[in-house]
Coordinates of C-alpha atoms and ligand atoms in Angstrom, one line a residue:
M1 CA -0.1 0.0 0.0
L2 CA 1.4 3.3 -1.0
L3 CA 0.5 6.1 1.4
D4 CA 0.1 9.9 0.1
L5 CA 1.6 12.7 2.2
K6 CA -1.8 13.4 3.8
E7 CA -2.3 9.8 4.9
I8 CA 1.4 9.8 6.3
L9 CA 0.6 12.8 8.3
E10 CA -2.8 11.5 9.5
R11 CA -1.0 8.2 10.7
L12 CA 1.6 10.4 12.5
E13 CA -1.2 12.5 14.1
K14 CA -2.8 9.3 15.3
L15 CA 0.7 8.0 16.9
Y16 CA 1.0 11.4 18.7
E17 CA -2.5 11.2 20.2
I18 CA -1.6 7.8 21.7
G19 CA 1.4 9.4 23.1
I20 CA 4.2 7.6 21.8
Y21 CA 6.2 10.6 21.2
N22 CA 5.4 11.8 24.9
I23 CA 9.0 11.1 25.9
P24 CA 11.8 12.8 27.1
F25 CA 13.7 12.3 23.6
Y26 CA 11.0 14.2 21.9
Q27 CA 10.4 16.7 24.5
N28 CA 11.8 19.7 22.9
K29 CA 11.2 18.7 19.3
I30 CA 7.8 18.4 18.9
G31 CA 5.2 21.2 19.8
D32 CA 1.6 20.3 19.6
K33 CA -0.1 17.7 17.3
S34 CA -0.4 20.6 14.5
T35 CA 3.1 19.6 13.7
F36 CA 1.4 17.0 11.5
S37 CA -1.4 19.2 10.1
S38 CA 0.7 19.9 6.9
Y39 CA 4.3 19.0 5.3
E40 CA 5.4 22.4 5.7
K41 CA 4.7 22.1 9.4
F42 CA 6.3 18.6 9.5
L43 CA 9.4 20.1 7.7
T44 CA 9.8 22.6 10.9
L45 CA 10.5 19.2 13.1
P46 CA 14.2 18.9 13.8
F47 CA 16.2 16.0 12.6
S48 CA 17.3 13.6 15.1
Y49 CA 21.0 12.5 15.1
K50 CA 22.7 9.2 16.1
Q51 CA 24.7 11.3 18.6
E52 CA 21.3 12.3 20.4
I53 CA 20.8 8.6 20.8
R54 CA 24.0 7.9 22.0
D55 CA 23.7 10.9 24.7
S56 CA 20.1 9.7 25.9
S57 CA 19.0 6.9 28.0
V58 CA 17.2 4.0 26.5
F59 CA 14.2 4.7 28.5
D60 CA 14.1 8.3 27.4
R61 CA 13.5 7.0 24.0
T62 CA 10.5 4.6 24.6
S63 CA 7.1 4.5 26.2
T64 CA 7.3 1.0 26.0
K65 CA 6.1 -1.0 29.5
I66 CA 8.2 -3.8 30.5
S67 CA 5.6 -6.2 29.9
D68 CA 5.4 -5.1 26.2
I69 CA 9.3 -5.5 25.3
Y70 CA 10.3 -8.1 23.1
G71 CA 13.9 -7.6 23.5
I72 CA 16.6 -5.1 24.2
F73 CA 19.7 -4.8 21.8
S74 CA 22.5 -2.6 21.6
S75 CA 24.9 -1.4 19.0
G76 CA 28.4 0.1 19.1
G77 CA 30.4 -0.6 22.5
T78 CA 33.7 -1.4 21.1
T79 CA 34.9 1.8 23.2
G80 CA 32.6 0.8 26.1
N81 CA 29.7 2.8 25.7
K82 CA 27.0 0.7 24.4
T83 CA 23.8 2.2 23.0
Y84 CA 20.7 0.3 23.9
Y85 CA 17.3 -0.1 21.8
V86 CA 13.8 -1.3 23.0
F87 CA 12.2 -3.4 20.6
N88 CA 8.5 -4.0 21.4
K89 CA 5.7 -6.7 20.5
N90 CA 4.5 -4.3 17.5
D91 CA 8.1 -4.1 16.2
K92 CA 8.3 -8.0 16.0
H93 CA 5.0 -8.0 14.2
V94 CA 6.0 -5.5 11.7
H95 CA 9.2 -7.1 11.4
E96 CA 7.5 -10.2 10.3
T97 CA 5.3 -8.3 7.7
F98 CA 8.5 -7.1 6.3
I99 CA 10.3 -10.6 6.2
K100 CA 7.1 -12.3 4.7
T101 CA 7.0 -9.9 1.9
F102 CA 10.6 -10.1 1.0
F103 CA 11.4 -13.7 1.5
T104 CA 8.4 -14.8 -0.4
E105 CA 9.5 -12.6 -3.2
M106 CA 13.0 -14.2 -3.2
G107 CA 11.2 -17.6 -3.5
V108 CA 12.0 -18.8 0.1
N109 CA 9.8 -21.9 0.8
D110 CA 9.3 -24.7 3.4
S111 CA 11.8 -26.9 1.5
D112 CA 14.8 -24.4 2.7
L113 CA 17.2 -24.8 5.5
G114 CA 18.8 -21.6 6.5
G115 CA 22.1 -20.9 7.9
V116 CA 23.1 -17.7 9.9
F117 CA 26.9 -16.8 9.7
A118 CA 27.0 -13.9 12.0
P119 CA 28.3 -13.3 15.7
V120 CA 25.4 -13.6 18.1
D121 CA 26.3 -10.8 20.5
T122 CA 23.8 -8.0 21.6
G123 CA 23.3 -6.5 18.3
I124 CA 20.1 -7.0 16.5
M125 CA 21.6 -8.0 13.2
A126 CA 22.0 -11.7 14.2
H127 CA 18.8 -12.0 15.9
T128 CA 16.8 -10.5 12.9
M129 CA 18.7 -12.9 10.8
M130 CA 17.3 -15.7 12.9
W131 CA 14.1 -14.4 13.1
Q132 CA 13.8 -14.3 9.2
F133 CA 13.8 -17.9 9.4
T134 CA 11.3 -18.7 12.4
T135 CA 8.9 -16.3 10.6
M136 CA 9.2 -18.1 7.5
V137 CA 8.7 -21.3 9.6
I138 CA 11.9 -22.9 8.3
G139 CA 14.8 -24.3 10.1
Y140 CA 18.0 -22.9 10.7
I141 CA 21.5 -23.3 12.2
N142 CA 23.6 -20.5 13.7
C143 CA 27.4 -20.4 13.0
P144 CA 28.5 -17.6 15.5
I145 CA 32.1 -17.7 14.4
P146 CA 31.9 -17.5 10.7
T147 CA 35.4 -18.3 9.5
P148 CA 35.8 -19.4 5.9
E149 CA 36.6 -23.0 7.6
N150 CA 33.6 -23.0 9.7
I151 CA 31.3 -22.1 6.9
M152 CA 32.7 -24.9 4.7
A153 CA 32.2 -27.6 7.5
Y154 CA 28.6 -26.2 7.9
I155 CA 27.5 -26.4 4.2
S156 CA 29.3 -29.6 3.4
S157 CA 27.6 -31.4 6.4
L158 CA 24.2 -29.8 6.3
P159 CA 21.7 -28.9 3.3
I160 CA 21.7 -25.5 3.8
T161 CA 20.1 -23.6 1.2
I162 CA 19.8 -20.0 2.3
I163 CA 22.9 -18.0 3.8
A164 CA 22.1 -14.9 5.6
T165 CA 25.4 -12.8 6.5
R166 CA 27.4 -9.9 5.4
P167 CA 28.9 -9.7 1.8
S168 CA 32.3 -10.0 2.9
V169 CA 31.9 -13.2 4.8
V170 CA 30.8 -15.2 2.1
T171 CA 33.4 -13.5 -0.3
A172 CA 36.2 -14.7 1.9
A173 CA 34.9 -18.0 2.1
V174 CA 35.2 -18.7 -1.7
T175 CA 38.4 -16.9 -2.7
D176 CA 40.2 -20.2 -2.3
T177 CA 39.8 -22.6 -5.3
R178 CA 38.9 -25.7 -2.8
M179 CA 36.4 -23.8 -0.9
A180 CA 34.8 -22.4 -4.0
T181 CA 34.3 -26.0 -5.3
I182 CA 32.5 -26.9 -1.9
A183 CA 30.5 -23.8 -2.1
Q184 CA 29.6 -24.5 -6.0
T185 CA 28.5 -28.2 -5.1
S186 CA 26.6 -27.4 -2.0
N187 CA 23.0 -27.0 -1.6
V188 CA 23.1 -23.2 -0.9
R189 CA 20.9 -21.3 -3.6
I190 CA 20.3 -18.0 -2.0
L191 CA 22.6 -15.5 -0.3
A192 CA 20.7 -13.0 1.5
L193 CA 23.2 -10.3 2.5
G194 CA 23.0 -7.2 4.7
G195 CA 25.3 -5.2 6.8
G196 CA 27.3 -4.0 4.0
I197 CA 26.6 -2.4 0.6
L198 CA 26.7 -5.1 -2.2
T199 CA 28.2 -3.9 -5.4
E200 CA 27.4 -5.3 -8.8
K201 CA 31.0 -6.7 -9.2
R202 CA 30.7 -8.5 -5.8
R203 CA 27.3 -9.8 -6.6
K204 CA 28.6 -11.0 -9.7
F205 CA 31.6 -12.9 -8.4
L206 CA 29.4 -14.3 -5.5
E207 CA 26.7 -15.6 -7.8
E208 CA 29.3 -17.3 -9.9
K209 CA 31.4 -18.7 -7.1
W210 CA 28.4 -19.9 -5.1
G211 CA 26.2 -20.8 -7.9
A212 CA 23.4 -19.0 -5.9
E213 CA 21.2 -16.0 -6.3
C214 CA 22.6 -13.1 -4.4
Y215 CA 20.0 -10.3 -2.9
N216 CA 21.0 -7.1 -1.2
L217 CA 19.4 -6.2 2.3
L218 CA 19.3 -3.1 4.3
G219 CA 19.0 -3.0 8.0
M220 CA 19.7 -0.3 10.8
S221 CA 19.9 -0.8 14.4
E222 CA 17.3 2.0 15.1
V223 CA 14.6 -0.1 13.1
F224 CA 15.6 -3.7 12.3
G225 CA 16.8 -5.8 9.5
P226 CA 15.9 -5.8 6.6
L227 CA 14.0 -2.7 6.4
A228 CA 14.5 -2.9 2.5
C229 CA 15.3 -5.7 0.4
E230 CA 15.7 -6.5 -3.4
C231 CA 13.1 -8.2 -5.5
K232 CA 14.0 -10.7 -8.3
E233 CA 14.7 -7.7 -10.6
K234 CA 17.8 -6.8 -8.2
N235 CA 17.4 -3.2 -9.2
G236 CA 17.0 -1.2 -6.0
L237 CA 15.7 -2.3 -2.3
H238 CA 11.9 -2.3 -2.0
Y239 CA 10.7 -0.8 1.4
L240 CA 7.2 -0.9 2.9
S241 CA 6.4 2.6 2.5
E242 CA 3.0 1.7 4.8
Y243 CA 5.4 1.5 7.6
L244 CA 8.3 3.8 6.6
F245 CA 8.5 7.3 5.6
V246 CA 11.8 8.1 3.9
E247 CA 12.7 11.6 3.2
I248 CA 15.8 12.1 0.9
I249 CA 17.4 15.5 2.2
D250 CA 20.2 17.5 0.6
P251 CA 23.1 17.5 3.1
A252 CA 24.0 21.0 2.5
T253 CA 20.5 22.9 2.4
K254 CA 18.8 20.3 4.7
I255 CA 15.7 20.4 2.4
P256 CA 14.3 17.7 0.4
V257 CA 15.8 16.9 -3.0
P258 CA 13.7 16.4 -6.0
D259 CA 12.7 12.8 -6.5
G260 CA 15.5 10.5 -7.8
C261 CA 18.2 12.8 -6.7
I262 CA 20.9 11.9 -4.1
G263 CA 20.8 12.9 -0.6
V264 CA 20.5 11.6 2.9
P265 CA 17.8 9.4 3.7
V266 CA 15.9 10.6 6.7
Y267 CA 13.6 8.0 8.5
T268 CA 10.2 8.4 10.1
T269 CA 8.5 5.5 11.4
L270 CA 4.5 4.9 11.1
W271 CA 3.6 2.4 13.5
D272 CA 3.5 2.3 17.5
K273 CA 7.3 1.4 17.6
G274 CA 9.4 0.7 20.7
F275 CA 11.8 3.7 19.8
P276 CA 9.7 5.7 17.3
L277 CA 11.8 7.3 14.8
L278 CA 10.9 11.1 13.5
R279 CA 13.1 12.7 10.8
Y280 CA 16.1 10.4 11.8
W281 CA 18.9 11.3 10.2
S282 CA 20.8 8.1 8.8
N283 CA 24.0 9.9 7.5
D284 CA 23.8 7.6 4.4
L285 CA 23.9 8.6 0.8
A286 CA 21.0 7.4 -1.2
Y287 CA 18.3 8.0 -3.8
I288 CA 14.8 6.7 -4.1
D289 CA 13.0 5.5 -7.2
F290 CA 9.1 5.8 -7.1
S291 CA 8.3 4.4 -10.4
P292 CA 6.6 1.0 -10.4
C293 CA 8.9 -2.1 -10.6
K294 CA 9.1 -4.6 -13.2
C295 CA 8.2 -7.2 -10.2
G296 CA 4.8 -5.7 -9.9
S297 CA 5.5 -4.0 -6.5
N298 CA 4.7 -0.3 -6.3
N299 CA 6.8 0.2 -3.1
P300 CA 9.5 2.3 -3.7
R301 CA 13.2 1.3 -4.4
I302 CA 15.9 2.9 -2.4
Y303 CA 19.7 2.8 -3.5
V304 CA 22.0 3.2 -0.8
L305 CA 25.3 4.4 -2.3
G306 CA 27.6 4.9 1.0
R307 CA 27.8 7.0 4.1
L308 CA 28.3 10.7 4.1
D309 CA 31.0 10.4 6.6
D310 CA 32.8 7.8 4.7
C311 CA 33.5 9.4 1.2
Y312 CA 35.9 11.4 -0.5
I313 CA 34.7 14.7 -2.3
I314 CA 36.1 16.2 -5.4
S315 CA 34.4 19.3 -6.5
N316 CA 30.9 17.9 -5.6
R317 CA 31.6 14.6 -6.9
Y318 CA 31.4 11.7 -4.3
V319 CA 34.0 9.0 -4.2
L320 CA 32.6 6.1 -2.4
P321 CA 33.9 2.7 -1.0
K322 CA 31.7 1.2 -3.4
D323 CA 33.1 2.8 -6.4
I324 CA 36.6 1.7 -5.1
E325 CA 35.4 -1.8 -4.6
E326 CA 33.9 -2.1 -8.3
V327 CA 37.4 -1.2 -9.5
L328 CA 39.2 -3.6 -6.8
F329 CA 37.0 -6.6 -8.0
T330 CA 37.6 -6.0 -11.7
Y331 CA 41.5 -6.7 -10.8
E332 CA 40.7 -9.7 -8.5
F333 CA 41.2 -8.0 -5.4
Y334 CA 38.4 -9.2 -3.1
G335 CA 39.5 -8.5 0.2
E336 CA 38.9 -6.0 2.8
F337 CA 40.5 -2.6 2.1
F338 CA 41.1 1.0 3.7
I339 CA 41.7 4.2 2.0
I340 CA 44.1 6.6 3.5
T341 CA 44.0 10.1 2.6
N342 CA 47.1 12.2 2.8
D343 CA 47.6 15.7 1.6
N344 CA 49.5 14.7 -1.6
K345 CA 48.7 11.0 -2.2
I346 CA 46.1 8.2 -1.6
E347 CA 47.2 4.9 0.1
L348 CA 45.0 1.9 -0.3
Y349 CA 45.7 -1.1 1.8
V350 CA 44.0 -4.0 0.6
E351 CA 44.1 -7.8 1.6
S352 CA 45.3 -10.2 -0.9
D353 CA 47.5 -13.1 -1.7
K354 CA 48.4 -11.5 -5.2
K355 CA 51.8 -10.4 -5.7
E356 CA 51.5 -8.2 -8.7
I357 CA 49.4 -5.1 -9.1
D358 CA 48.3 -4.2 -12.7
L359 CA 49.3 -0.5 -13.7
N360 CA 45.8 -0.2 -15.1
L361 CA 44.3 -0.5 -11.5
I362 CA 46.5 2.1 -10.3
D363 CA 45.8 4.5 -13.3
K364 CA 42.0 4.0 -12.7
L365 CA 42.3 4.6 -9.2
T366 CA 44.4 7.8 -9.8
N367 CA 42.0 9.1 -12.2
M368 CA 39.1 8.5 -9.5
F369 CA 40.9 10.5 -6.9
E370 CA 42.6 12.9 -9.3
K371 CA 45.7 12.3 -6.8
K372 CA 48.7 9.8 -6.9
V373 CA 47.4 6.4 -5.5
E374 CA 49.7 4.0 -3.9
I375 CA 48.5 0.3 -3.3
I376 CA 49.7 -1.7 -0.3
V377 CA 48.9 -5.2 -0.6
V378 CA 48.5 -7.0 2.9
P379 CA 47.8 -10.7 3.9
P380 CA 44.3 -11.8 4.0
S381 CA 42.4 -11.1 7.3
S382 CA 45.0 -8.8 8.5
L383 CA 42.8 -5.4 8.3
H384 CA 40.4 -6.7 10.8
Y385 CA 37.5 -5.0 9.2
D386 CA 34.4 -5.3 11.3
G387 CA 31.7 -4.3 8.7
H388 CA 31.0 -1.0 10.6
A389 CA 34.3 1.1 10.4
K390 CA 34.7 3.9 7.8
R391 CA 37.0 2.7 5.0
I392 CA 38.0 6.1 3.9
I393 CA 40.1 7.6 6.7
T394 CA 43.2 9.8 7.6
K395 CA 46.6 8.4 8.7
D396 CA 45.8 9.2 12.2
E397 CA 42.4 7.2 12.1
F398 CA 44.2 4.2 10.5
E399 CA 47.1 4.3 13.2
S400 CA 44.6 4.3 15.9
L401 CA 43.2 1.1 14.7
G402 CA 46.5 -0.4 16.0
L403 CA 46.9 -2.7 13.0
N404 CA 50.1 -4.6 13.1
L405 CA 50.9 -4.7 9.4
Ligands
LIG1 ZN1 10.8 -5.0 -7.6

């Protein structure tokens, strides 16, 4: 169901009336319910930022009673400060609606067996990956330490047909010929990948190596995962616009961009959510296509390109990690990478067993950055990329990672 702006505002007004925004987090942001009387008024609502979430207590961000809590999750915490999120029973129900829509479109059925290849800690990602399978009433096994060797052991011992994980995990598993043969002859037919941008080059590589269909899913701790997912067309990620209102905002002017233009997705949730989002600034870069999709769905499609704080800007042109990955994959560099920006040159650290670097690769990257690029090849798994950190960083940030290369 596609809601128009008037219906979205009516829904928000109803949520206001039941008191879900009557919490300290929104105390100084919303006036009265006339905030939802027109889009012009709605646009006066200030954005909410990640830092405000980090700086607030979890129960300042929810009106959910203890008896209505389904789960509490946390993100971050590598530096000791965790950010907690209350997930209520309505959230579970809405999550199930998303999953049934997305997984049915992917062709998941009761003859499938799932494999979750993600560390099960306090974050929501691995939990929602497991719930995907329980929602579809199919069995699954969880592999909390998804090393390539463990993945191979699981898929050669069990008839797993769908893998849920991050793109880099299934990539690392098939860079070795012996493992790629195991993957190719396994029962795996679908790779449902979230927690990282899936480039077309990586998709092609994975589909060939695994002999499986590869789908891109989008999730975020502040909502759940997936909140958007590709259909069989694999051209943009559909989201259920009945539950999510996504504005694309110009990061410079802070006003909505015309349809189809790139900007920052700002999320407003449209149900009685544990932690309701009102104009939540994701800090991603994306655009939305509202035209009907060939799959028959009229739900809009979002194309997330990267993060605003993880790009290199050359006179209004963004160089994003996905652009670099597309080039690296062309030259068979499949490992994790970091870009270190210096005043006079760019250093690119990439994990690989390869000994030689094609000069055309250096030329392509130099043209992309309009600056001299030096490539430093490091052994596989030595960059310890966790799936969240920025890839385009300064020398100081790189050194603070404490990598012993
Ligand atoms: Zn579609």
